[in-house]
């Protein structure tokens, strides 16, 4: 990489730089004040009606109950912390006169877990025709109110999609620079959490925005940081490290910092936001940062005191929702909210009564199939290897409870570290551990592992410092969180990295066997002076049988034969192996005998096993995967067969070049995209 030593180029004449004329899809300014409001005074002493933060919190709790009744996870802590901040921001944005609010402001929410708080707040205004009834579909497959804000499904309300922490702030930076370039009169307001501030992308924007603003390249910019020292799994300072030095450095980076000691004092919050917008407009060269102290889970004593701030949603049904609504209001909540909560409570009571009656009348049931999350096997293998003396060490980035590695961390409290919400840093730290003689296991959601961690994974392999990764919630398995959290390119994103083995276990027992073998192979290679390989384990989120066949074996590098037949070969991997098993049964009922194969070694295709099966079935193959069809497992199997000279005709079922979306459970998305046993059987019959 060299300096630009080319000769000088004479500047050319060109027409004036004019951006393309794009019509905004954002909904216009609401025509009415919020249905439930509270008055504050602006800097001039005049009263302003803002959406009541208690109403926002009540709506978040109520809409969340509908989602959990459907089977989805939800978030409470984040939106509860941001209620006053967003009430003030929206009150100022929606007060714009003479033009639509979005021509005066860019509003960017980088606190994706708080998006349902934005929905609730805007429903109070009737924004975009929203009603309380529309909130009841939150996170369902038929609603545009997704787990995190998604502009491809809700362009009327979401300017920039969010979810992966720290990723929307740099885009907001681009908006503000572009507005300056276009000569527009618009202020960009971006809200972020302290957790998002740990991400490298956020830190880059923290420096770039004021740095470029000082050179006259950025339109007025206001950043609001919610600082409550809380993340998904607990307290930031206790579990990782203090963010205080980062925030203390904002002034030195070039921000004008407004400290807000109480982010739940609505009057103080409004005046701070009003002042920040005025100062940013008056001096665009000096962007403004409001550093607001908040409490995650504010409004409910139990979540305020919880170490994670009630990050998810503590209520799993409507049993206690009446108590919550009452507590949010300190007694005497609005009648419509109380009635809504009482209806949810009554629904729970009816379900409980029906469940108990059914249980009393039921005959003794057959023994239930033992189920578990696939990733639990990965953690068990790590524990076993450590007990045998192998130097396994866990490096996490906040989601260890979700990925399953927490079992290892609790078993060996001195053999893990959390680097904060910083997935790229996590992988690179793991590489350092490998170079120092340890066996590092890193963990996060698949989407963050393959996007934020891709370059670090490449550099780890290039530095002869391999890692072992547990990447969970892959594909459409992270149904409720929506497209931003759904890794649908994970095979394509990682399979071509040299010295990297991509593995998709289908059950807990398989995961345990393959992880244990990976750790041993890692150790043997390193002891022998070989570079070794990186092992990436991609697993889902939901529960599956711990094994698919009795007395199963899981030899390294081999595909697993689950059923033998001579008519067609069905191949699945990971979370969709059950679909090919079921399809095999359905075909057998029609007299079609299928060979059913579990193919866990995605980028190291077992051509010997799969090729023999395909040849025996006269080249007929159907694959299914929770991944994009392009660059997926099916394409790698086909390529391997072609290179081996094995003739075949293949139908590959996968995600057809689209983003996912929120749904209560993954099965709703599998149905929508045709990833079902029936579709596998149909594809097989079409090949006959």
PDB file of N, CA and C in Angstrom, residues 364-457:
ATOM      1  N   UNK A 364     -52.334 -41.053  31.208  1.00  0.00           N
ATOM      2  CA  UNK A 364     -50.871 -40.990  31.346  1.00  0.00           C
ATOM      3  C   UNK A 364     -50.205 -40.829  29.982  1.00  0.00           C
ATOM      4  N   UNK A 365     -49.354 -39.833  29.893  1.00  0.00           N
ATOM      5  CA  UNK A 365     -48.702 -39.528  28.617  1.00  0.00           C
ATOM      6  C   UNK A 365     -47.470 -40.392  28.423  1.00  0.00           C
ATOM      7  N   UNK A 366     -47.122 -40.567  27.163  1.00  0.00           N
ATOM      8  CA  UNK A 366     -45.878 -41.275  26.836  1.00  0.00           C
ATOM      9  C   UNK A 366     -44.705 -40.424  27.291  1.00  0.00           C
ATOM     10  N   UNK A 367     -43.592 -41.059  27.605  1.00  0.00           N
ATOM     11  CA  UNK A 367     -42.422 -40.287  28.033  1.00  0.00           C
ATOM     12  C   UNK A 367     -42.067 -39.230  26.987  1.00  0.00           C
ATOM     13  N   UNK A 368     -41.849 -38.017  27.452  1.00  0.00           N
ATOM     14  CA  UNK A 368     -41.531 -36.924  26.539  1.00  0.00           C
ATOM     15  C   UNK A 368     -40.130 -37.091  25.959  1.00  0.00           C
ATOM     16  N   UNK A 369     -39.985 -36.649  24.730  1.00  0.00           N
ATOM     17  CA  UNK A 369     -38.664 -36.662  24.100  1.00  0.00           C
ATOM     18  C   UNK A 369     -37.800 -35.616  24.784  1.00  0.00           C
ATOM     19  N   UNK A 370     -36.624 -36.002  25.209  1.00  0.00           N
ATOM     20  CA  UNK A 370     -35.735 -35.074  25.887  1.00  0.00           C
ATOM     21  C   UNK A 370     -35.238 -34.031  24.899  1.00  0.00           C
ATOM     22  N   UNK A 371     -35.397 -32.755  25.266  1.00  0.00           N
ATOM     23  CA  UNK A 371     -34.972 -31.674  24.382  1.00  0.00           C
ATOM     24  C   UNK A 371     -34.025 -30.727  25.117  1.00  0.00           C
ATOM     25  N   UNK A 372     -33.256 -30.008  24.324  1.00  0.00           N
ATOM     26  CA  UNK A 372     -32.346 -29.015  24.885  1.00  0.00           C
ATOM     27  C   UNK A 372     -31.898 -28.094  23.764  1.00  0.00           C
ATOM     28  N   UNK A 373     -31.323 -26.975  24.122  1.00  0.00           N
ATOM     29  CA  UNK A 373     -30.736 -26.102  23.115  1.00  0.00           C
ATOM     30  C   UNK A 373     -29.457 -26.740  22.594  1.00  0.00           C
ATOM     31  N   UNK A 374     -29.206 -26.585  21.318  1.00  0.00           N
ATOM     32  CA  UNK A 374     -28.038 -27.217  20.710  1.00  0.00           C
ATOM     33  C   UNK A 374     -26.754 -26.710  21.363  1.00  0.00           C
ATOM     34  N   UNK A 375     -26.711 -25.404  21.682  1.00  0.00           N
ATOM     35  CA  UNK A 375     -25.475 -24.836  22.212  1.00  0.00           C
ATOM     36  C   UNK A 375     -25.096 -25.367  23.587  1.00  0.00           C
ATOM     37  N   UNK A 376     -26.057 -25.974  24.291  1.00  0.00           N
ATOM     38  CA  UNK A 376     -25.707 -26.520  25.601  1.00  0.00           C
ATOM     39  C   UNK A 376     -24.655 -27.616  25.465  1.00  0.00           C
ATOM     40  N   UNK A 377     -24.702 -28.347  24.364  1.00  0.00           N
ATOM     41  CA  UNK A 377     -23.688 -29.372  24.128  1.00  0.00           C
ATOM     42  C   UNK A 377     -22.308 -28.782  23.939  1.00  0.00           C
ATOM     43  N   UNK A 378     -22.243 -27.615  23.308  1.00  0.00           N
ATOM     44  CA  UNK A 378     -20.942 -26.959  23.107  1.00  0.00           C
ATOM     45  C   UNK A 378     -20.312 -26.613  24.446  1.00  0.00           C
ATOM     46  N   UNK A 379     -21.113 -26.049  25.354  1.00  0.00           N
ATOM     47  CA  UNK A 379     -20.592 -25.667  26.664  1.00  0.00           C
ATOM     48  C   UNK A 379     -20.178 -26.895  27.475  1.00  0.00           C
ATOM     49  N   UNK A 380     -20.969 -27.975  27.388  1.00  0.00           N
ATOM     50  CA  UNK A 380     -20.621 -29.206  28.115  1.00  0.00           C
ATOM     51  C   UNK A 380     -19.272 -29.742  27.658  1.00  0.00           C
ATOM     52  N   UNK A 381     -19.021 -29.674  26.359  1.00  0.00           N
ATOM     53  CA  UNK A 381     -17.746 -30.160  25.840  1.00  0.00           C
ATOM     54  C   UNK A 381     -16.594 -29.307  26.345  1.00  0.00           C
ATOM     55  N   UNK A 382     -16.799 -28.004  26.424  1.00  0.00           N
ATOM     56  CA  UNK A 382     -15.754 -27.117  26.923  1.00  0.00           C
ATOM     57  C   UNK A 382     -15.438 -27.414  28.385  1.00  0.00           C
ATOM     58  N   UNK A 383     -16.483 -27.670  29.181  1.00  0.00           N
ATOM     59  CA  UNK A 383     -16.288 -28.028  30.590  1.00  0.00           C
ATOM     60  C   UNK A 383     -15.500 -29.329  30.694  1.00  0.00           C
ATOM     61  N   UNK A 384     -15.885 -30.308  29.917  1.00  0.00           N
ATOM     62  CA  UNK A 384     -15.209 -31.613  29.945  1.00  0.00           C
ATOM     63  C   UNK A 384     -13.742 -31.478  29.573  1.00  0.00           C
ATOM     64  N   UNK A 385     -13.451 -30.703  28.538  1.00  0.00           N
ATOM     65  CA  UNK A 385     -12.062 -30.530  28.099  1.00  0.00           C
ATOM     66  C   UNK A 385     -11.234 -29.830  29.168  1.00  0.00           C
ATOM     67  N   UNK A 386     -11.833 -28.840  29.836  1.00  0.00           N
ATOM     68  CA  UNK A 386     -11.114 -28.132  30.892  1.00  0.00           C
ATOM     69  C   UNK A 386     -10.816 -29.062  32.060  1.00  0.00           C
ATOM     70  N   UNK A 387     -11.784 -29.927  32.403  1.00  0.00           N
ATOM     71  CA  UNK A 387     -11.576 -30.877  33.489  1.00  0.00           C
ATOM     72  C   UNK A 387     -10.450 -31.858  33.173  1.00  0.00           C
ATOM     73  N   UNK A 388     -10.221 -32.077  31.884  1.00  0.00           N
ATOM     74  CA  UNK A 388      -9.150 -32.980  31.478  1.00  0.00           C
ATOM     75  C   UNK A 388      -7.798 -32.274  31.364  1.00  0.00           C
ATOM     76  N   UNK A 389      -7.779 -30.983  31.688  1.00  0.00           N
ATOM     77  CA  UNK A 389      -6.510 -30.277  31.733  1.00  0.00           C
ATOM     78  C   UNK A 389      -6.181 -29.423  30.538  1.00  0.00           C
ATOM     79  N   UNK A 390      -7.080 -29.320  29.573  1.00  0.00           N
ATOM     80  CA  UNK A 390      -6.805 -28.486  28.404  1.00  0.00           C
ATOM     81  C   UNK A 390      -7.062 -27.016  28.750  1.00  0.00           C
ATOM     82  N   UNK A 391      -6.213 -26.103  28.274  1.00  0.00           N
ATOM     83  CA  UNK A 391      -6.290 -24.686  28.688  1.00  0.00           C
ATOM     84  C   UNK A 391      -7.370 -23.896  27.950  1.00  0.00           C
ATOM     85  N   UNK A 392      -8.611 -24.305  28.155  1.00  0.00           N
ATOM     86  CA  UNK A 392      -9.739 -23.619  27.520  1.00  0.00           C
ATOM     87  C   UNK A 392      -9.998 -22.306  28.263  1.00  0.00           C
ATOM     88  N   UNK A 393     -10.233 -21.236  27.503  1.00  0.00           N
ATOM     89  CA  UNK A 393     -10.518 -19.933  28.100  1.00  0.00           C
ATOM     90  C   UNK A 393     -11.624 -19.273  27.294  1.00  0.00           C
ATOM     91  N   UNK A 394     -12.609 -18.706  27.999  1.00  0.00           N
ATOM     92  CA  UNK A 394     -13.777 -18.100  27.349  1.00  0.00           C
ATOM     93  C   UNK A 394     -13.635 -16.581  27.308  1.00  0.00           C
ATOM     94  N   UNK A 395     -13.853 -16.001  26.108  1.00  0.00           N
ATOM     95  CA  UNK A 395     -13.866 -14.547  25.926  1.00  0.00           C
ATOM     96  C   UNK A 395     -15.236 -14.173  25.383  1.00  0.00           C
ATOM     97  N   UNK A 396     -15.986 -13.325  26.112  1.00  0.00           N
ATOM     98  CA  UNK A 396     -17.371 -13.025  25.763  1.00  0.00           C
ATOM     99  C   UNK A 396     -17.595 -11.551  25.496  1.00  0.00           C
ATOM    100  N   UNK A 397     -18.755 -11.269  24.873  1.00  0.00           N
ATOM    101  CA  UNK A 397     -19.148  -9.875  24.627  1.00  0.00           C
ATOM    102  C   UNK A 397     -20.619  -9.673  24.989  1.00  0.00           C
ATOM    103  N   UNK A 398     -20.967 -10.068  26.211  1.00  0.00           N
ATOM    104  CA  UNK A 398     -22.227  -9.730  26.861  1.00  0.00           C
ATOM    105  C   UNK A 398     -23.363 -10.742  26.732  1.00  0.00           C
ATOM    106  N   UNK A 399     -23.354 -11.630  25.728  1.00  0.00           N
ATOM    107  CA  UNK A 399     -24.533 -12.477  25.533  1.00  0.00           C
ATOM    108  C   UNK A 399     -24.295 -13.934  25.923  1.00  0.00           C
ATOM    109  N   UNK A 400     -23.399 -14.156  26.885  1.00  0.00           N
ATOM    110  CA  UNK A 400     -23.043 -15.528  27.250  1.00  0.00           C
ATOM    111  C   UNK A 400     -24.215 -16.345  27.774  1.00  0.00           C
ATOM    112  N   UNK A 401     -25.206 -15.664  28.347  1.00  0.00           N
ATOM    113  CA  UNK A 401     -26.388 -16.390  28.790  1.00  0.00           C
ATOM    114  C   UNK A 401     -27.192 -16.925  27.633  1.00  0.00           C
ATOM    115  N   UNK A 402     -27.162 -16.230  26.500  1.00  0.00           N
ATOM    116  CA  UNK A 402     -27.910 -16.652  25.319  1.00  0.00           C
ATOM    117  C   UNK A 402     -27.146 -17.678  24.493  1.00  0.00           C
ATOM    118  N   UNK A 403     -25.844 -17.536  24.422  1.00  0.00           N
ATOM    119  CA  UNK A 403     -25.052 -18.471  23.611  1.00  0.00           C
ATOM    120  C   UNK A 403     -24.818 -19.791  24.320  1.00  0.00           C
ATOM    121  N   UNK A 404     -24.973 -19.804  25.653  1.00  0.00           N
ATOM    122  CA  UNK A 404     -24.823 -21.041  26.407  1.00  0.00           C
ATOM    123  C   UNK A 404     -23.479 -21.221  27.079  1.00  0.00           C
ATOM    124  N   UNK A 405     -22.494 -20.393  26.778  1.00  0.00           N
ATOM    125  CA  UNK A 405     -21.159 -20.578  27.358  1.00  0.00           C
ATOM    126  C   UNK A 405     -21.143 -20.229  28.842  1.00  0.00           C
ATOM    127  N   UNK A 406     -22.229 -19.633  29.344  1.00  0.00           N
ATOM    128  CA  UNK A 406     -22.269 -19.273  30.769  1.00  0.00           C
ATOM    129  C   UNK A 406     -22.080 -20.499  31.659  1.00  0.00           C
ATOM    130  N   UNK A 407     -22.468 -21.693  31.198  1.00  0.00           N
ATOM    131  CA  UNK A 407     -22.232 -22.919  31.969  1.00  0.00           C
ATOM    132  C   UNK A 407     -20.743 -23.084  32.243  1.00  0.00           C
ATOM    133  N   UNK A 408     -19.917 -22.870  31.228  1.00  0.00           N
ATOM    134  CA  UNK A 408     -18.469 -22.968  31.409  1.00  0.00           C
ATOM    135  C   UNK A 408     -17.977 -21.886  32.355  1.00  0.00           C
ATOM    136  N   UNK A 409     -18.468 -20.661  32.173  1.00  0.00           N
ATOM    137  CA  UNK A 409     -17.990 -19.544  32.975  1.00  0.00           C
ATOM    138  C   UNK A 409     -18.353 -19.712  34.447  1.00  0.00           C
ATOM    139  N   UNK A 410     -19.544 -20.249  34.713  1.00  0.00           N
ATOM    140  CA  UNK A 410     -19.933 -20.486  36.096  1.00  0.00           C
ATOM    141  C   UNK A 410     -19.169 -21.667  36.696  1.00  0.00           C
ATOM    142  N   UNK A 411     -18.784 -22.610  35.855  1.00  0.00           N
ATOM    143  CA  UNK A 411     -18.026 -23.768  36.333  1.00  0.00           C
ATOM    144  C   UNK A 411     -16.583 -23.398  36.649  1.00  0.00           C
ATOM    145  N   UNK A 412     -16.046 -22.435  35.893  1.00  0.00           N
ATOM    146  CA  UNK A 412     -14.651 -22.012  36.074  1.00  0.00           C
ATOM    147  C   UNK A 412     -14.596 -20.480  36.108  1.00  0.00           C
ATOM    148  N   UNK A 413     -14.925 -19.889  37.251  1.00  0.00           N
ATOM    149  CA  UNK A 413     -15.041 -18.425  37.325  1.00  0.00           C
ATOM    150  C   UNK A 413     -13.761 -17.672  36.982  1.00  0.00           C
ATOM    151  N   UNK A 414     -12.608 -18.331  37.060  1.00  0.00           N
ATOM    152  CA  UNK A 414     -11.344 -17.657  36.777  1.00  0.00           C
ATOM    153  C   UNK A 414     -10.847 -17.908  35.352  1.00  0.00           C
ATOM    154  N   UNK A 415     -11.703 -18.490  34.497  1.00  0.00           N
ATOM    155  CA  UNK A 415     -11.243 -18.835  33.153  1.00  0.00           C
ATOM    156  C   UNK A 415     -12.069 -18.152  32.067  1.00  0.00           C
ATOM    157  N   UNK A 416     -12.475 -16.933  32.340  1.00  0.00           N
ATOM    158  CA  UNK A 416     -13.208 -16.189  31.314  1.00  0.00           C
ATOM    159  C   UNK A 416     -13.078 -14.695  31.568  1.00  0.00           C
ATOM    160  N   UNK A 417     -13.339 -13.942  30.517  1.00  0.00           N
ATOM    161  CA  UNK A 417     -13.336 -12.487  30.613  1.00  0.00           C
ATOM    162  C   UNK A 417     -14.389 -11.943  29.658  1.00  0.00           C
ATOM    163  N   UNK A 418     -14.982 -10.821  30.049  1.00  0.00           N
ATOM    164  CA  UNK A 418     -15.897 -10.147  29.135  1.00  0.00           C
ATOM    165  C   UNK A 418     -15.265  -8.839  28.690  1.00  0.00           C
ATOM    166  N   UNK A 419     -15.216  -8.628  27.387  1.00  0.00           N
ATOM    167  CA  UNK A 419     -14.579  -7.421  26.856  1.00  0.00           C
ATOM    168  C   UNK A 419     -15.585  -6.317  26.592  1.00  0.00           C
ATOM    169  N   UNK A 420     -16.818  -6.501  27.024  1.00  0.00           N
ATOM    170  CA  UNK A 420     -17.858  -5.511  26.760  1.00  0.00           C
ATOM    171  C   UNK A 420     -18.577  -5.825  25.465  1.00  0.00           C
ATOM    172  N   UNK A 421     -19.486  -4.921  25.075  1.00  0.00           N
ATOM    173  CA  UNK A 421     -20.265  -5.126  23.855  1.00  0.00           C
ATOM    174  C   UNK A 421     -19.397  -4.707  22.681  1.00  0.00           C
ATOM    175  N   UNK A 422     -18.549  -5.627  22.257  1.00  0.00           N
ATOM    176  CA  UNK A 422     -17.541  -5.316  21.240  1.00  0.00           C
ATOM    177  C   UNK A 422     -17.090  -6.622  20.592  1.00  0.00           C
ATOM    178  N   UNK A 423     -17.874  -7.080  19.612  1.00  0.00           N
ATOM    179  CA  UNK A 423     -17.644  -8.416  19.047  1.00  0.00           C
ATOM    180  C   UNK A 423     -16.330  -8.522  18.281  1.00  0.00           C
ATOM    181  N   UNK A 424     -15.983  -7.485  17.536  1.00  0.00           N
ATOM    182  CA  UNK A 424     -14.720  -7.521  16.793  1.00  0.00           C
ATOM    183  C   UNK A 424     -13.546  -7.626  17.757  1.00  0.00           C
ATOM    184  N   UNK A 425     -13.594  -6.832  18.813  1.00  0.00           N
ATOM    185  CA  UNK A 425     -12.535  -6.873  19.819  1.00  0.00           C
ATOM    186  C   UNK A 425     -12.464  -8.244  20.475  1.00  0.00           C
ATOM    187  N   UNK A 426     -13.633  -8.853  20.719  1.00  0.00           N
ATOM    188  CA  UNK A 426     -13.686 -10.171  21.336  1.00  0.00           C
ATOM    189  C   UNK A 426     -12.916 -11.206  20.517  1.00  0.00           C
ATOM    190  N   UNK A 427     -13.164 -11.241  19.209  1.00  0.00           N
ATOM    191  CA  UNK A 427     -12.485 -12.217  18.355  1.00  0.00           C
ATOM    192  C   UNK A 427     -10.981 -11.963  18.350  1.00  0.00           C
ATOM    193  N   UNK A 428     -10.590 -10.698  18.274  1.00  0.00           N
ATOM    194  CA  UNK A 428      -9.166 -10.375  18.237  1.00  0.00           C
ATOM    195  C   UNK A 428      -8.482 -10.707  19.559  1.00  0.00           C
ATOM    196  N   UNK A 429      -9.178 -10.475  20.679  1.00  0.00           N
ATOM    197  CA  UNK A 429      -8.630 -10.872  21.974  1.00  0.00           C
ATOM    198  C   UNK A 429      -8.446 -12.386  22.011  1.00  0.00           C
ATOM    199  N   UNK A 430      -9.403 -13.112  21.445  1.00  0.00           N
ATOM    200  CA  UNK A 430      -9.272 -14.560  21.365  1.00  0.00           C
ATOM    201  C   UNK A 430      -8.030 -14.974  20.593  1.00  0.00           C
ATOM    202  N   UNK A 431      -7.748 -14.265  19.511  1.00  0.00           N
ATOM    203  CA  UNK A 431      -6.546 -14.567  18.730  1.00  0.00           C
ATOM    204  C   UNK A 431      -5.295 -14.367  19.576  1.00  0.00           C
ATOM    205  N   UNK A 432      -5.295 -13.311  20.387  1.00  0.00           N
ATOM    206  CA  UNK A 432      -4.158 -13.091  21.282  1.00  0.00           C
ATOM    207  C   UNK A 432      -3.987 -14.232  22.265  1.00  0.00           C
ATOM    208  N   UNK A 433      -5.092 -14.736  22.791  1.00  0.00           N
ATOM    209  CA  UNK A 433      -5.024 -15.880  23.705  1.00  0.00           C
ATOM    210  C   UNK A 433      -4.461 -17.110  23.004  1.00  0.00           C
ATOM    211  N   UNK A 434      -4.867 -17.307  21.748  1.00  0.00           N
ATOM    212  CA  UNK A 434      -4.350 -18.462  21.001  1.00  0.00           C
ATOM    213  C   UNK A 434      -2.850 -18.350  20.819  1.00  0.00           C
ATOM    214  N   UNK A 435      -2.389 -17.153  20.508  1.00  0.00           N
ATOM    215  CA  UNK A 435      -0.962 -16.944  20.287  1.00  0.00           C
ATOM    216  C   UNK A 435      -0.165 -17.176  21.563  1.00  0.00           C
ATOM    217  N   UNK A 436      -0.832 -16.997  22.702  1.00  0.00           N
ATOM    218  CA  UNK A 436      -0.165 -17.164  23.992  1.00  0.00           C
ATOM    219  C   UNK A 436      -0.295 -18.575  24.550  1.00  0.00           C
ATOM    220  N   UNK A 437      -0.896 -19.495  23.783  1.00  0.00           N
ATOM    221  CA  UNK A 437      -0.928 -20.884  24.200  1.00  0.00           C
ATOM    222  C   UNK A 437      -2.219 -21.378  24.809  1.00  0.00           C
ATOM    223  N   UNK A 438      -3.262 -20.566  24.766  1.00  0.00           N
ATOM    224  CA  UNK A 438      -4.553 -20.995  25.283  1.00  0.00           C
ATOM    225  C   UNK A 438      -5.447 -21.510  24.148  1.00  0.00           C
ATOM    226  N   UNK A 439      -6.570 -22.108  24.531  1.00  0.00           N
ATOM    227  CA  UNK A 439      -7.586 -22.529  23.564  1.00  0.00           C
ATOM    228  C   UNK A 439      -8.776 -21.607  23.770  1.00  0.00           C
ATOM    229  N   UNK A 440      -8.874 -20.535  22.981  1.00  0.00           N
ATOM    230  CA  UNK A 440      -9.912 -19.527  23.217  1.00  0.00           C
ATOM    231  C   UNK A 440     -11.243 -19.904  22.583  1.00  0.00           C
ATOM    232  N   UNK A 441     -12.320 -19.707  23.345  1.00  0.00           N
ATOM    233  CA  UNK A 441     -13.669 -19.865  22.811  1.00  0.00           C
ATOM    234  C   UNK A 441     -14.353 -18.504  22.891  1.00  0.00           C
ATOM    235  N   UNK A 442     -14.747 -17.973  21.749  1.00  0.00           N
ATOM    236  CA  UNK A 442     -15.474 -16.707  21.700  1.00  0.00           C
ATOM    237  C   UNK A 442     -16.935 -17.008  21.403  1.00  0.00           C
ATOM    238  N   UNK A 443     -17.828 -16.095  21.785  1.00  0.00           N
ATOM    239  CA  UNK A 443     -19.253 -16.380  21.595  1.00  0.00           C
ATOM    240  C   UNK A 443     -20.033 -15.100  21.388  1.00  0.00           C
ATOM    241  N   UNK A 444     -20.997 -15.163  20.498  1.00  0.00           N
ATOM    242  CA  UNK A 444     -21.963 -14.086  20.310  1.00  0.00           C
ATOM    243  C   UNK A 444     -23.052 -14.597  19.378  1.00  0.00           C
ATOM    244  N   UNK A 445     -24.014 -13.741  19.057  1.00  0.00           N
ATOM    245  CA  UNK A 445     -25.023 -14.105  18.073  1.00  0.00           C
ATOM    246  C   UNK A 445     -24.346 -14.235  16.699  1.00  0.00           C
ATOM    247  N   UNK A 446     -24.878 -15.140  15.880  1.00  0.00           N
ATOM    248  CA  UNK A 446     -24.280 -15.373  14.575  1.00  0.00           C
ATOM    249  C   UNK A 446     -24.170 -14.125  13.737  1.00  0.00           C
ATOM    250  N   UNK A 447     -25.195 -13.280  13.745  1.00  0.00           N
ATOM    251  CA  UNK A 447     -25.181 -12.076  12.921  1.00  0.00           C
ATOM    252  C   UNK A 447     -24.015 -11.167  13.279  1.00  0.00           C
ATOM    253  N   UNK A 448     -23.731 -11.028  14.568  1.00  0.00           N
ATOM    254  CA  UNK A 448     -22.655 -10.143  14.992  1.00  0.00           C
ATOM    255  C   UNK A 448     -21.292 -10.811  14.797  1.00  0.00           C
ATOM    256  N   UNK A 449     -21.270 -12.127  14.948  1.00  0.00           N
ATOM    257  CA  UNK A 449     -20.007 -12.842  14.763  1.00  0.00           C
ATOM    258  C   UNK A 449     -19.496 -12.777  13.341  1.00  0.00           C
ATOM    259  N   UNK A 450     -20.420 -12.907  12.368  1.00  0.00           N
ATOM    260  CA  UNK A 450     -19.967 -12.971  10.966  1.00  0.00           C
ATOM    261  C   UNK A 450     -19.872 -11.599  10.325  1.00  0.00           C
ATOM    262  N   UNK A 451     -20.485 -10.582  10.918  1.00  0.00           N
ATOM    263  CA  UNK A 451     -20.393  -9.236  10.348  1.00  0.00           C
ATOM    264  C   UNK A 451     -19.292  -8.451  11.058  1.00  0.00           C
ATOM    265  N   UNK A 452     -19.476  -8.210  12.341  1.00  0.00           N
ATOM    266  CA  UNK A 452     -18.472  -7.437  13.074  1.00  0.00           C
ATOM    267  C   UNK A 452     -17.191  -8.244  13.284  1.00  0.00           C
ATOM    268  N   UNK A 453     -17.298  -9.564  13.279  1.00  0.00           N
ATOM    269  CA  UNK A 453     -16.121 -10.387  13.543  1.00  0.00           C
ATOM    270  C   UNK A 453     -15.423 -10.927  12.318  1.00  0.00           C
ATOM    271  N   UNK A 454     -15.904 -10.580  11.115  1.00  0.00           N
ATOM    272  CA  UNK A 454     -15.351 -11.235   9.924  1.00  0.00           C
ATOM    273  C   UNK A 454     -13.883 -10.907   9.694  1.00  0.00           C
ATOM    274  N   UNK A 455     -13.523  -9.630   9.709  1.00  0.00           N
ATOM    275  CA  UNK A 455     -12.112  -9.274   9.515  1.00  0.00           C
ATOM    276  C   UNK A 455     -11.246  -9.818  10.646  1.00  0.00           C
ATOM    277  N   UNK A 456     -11.650  -9.684  11.910  1.00  0.00           N
ATOM    278  CA  UNK A 456     -10.840 -10.310  12.966  1.00  0.00           C
ATOM    279  C   UNK A 456     -10.679 -11.821  12.803  1.00  0.00           C
ATOM    280  N   UNK A 457     -11.709 -12.515  12.322  1.00  0.00           N
ATOM    281  CA  UNK A 457     -11.561 -13.954  12.068  1.00  0.00           C
ATOM    282  C   UNK A 457     -10.523 -14.209  10.984  1.00  0.00           C
TER     283      UNK A 457
END
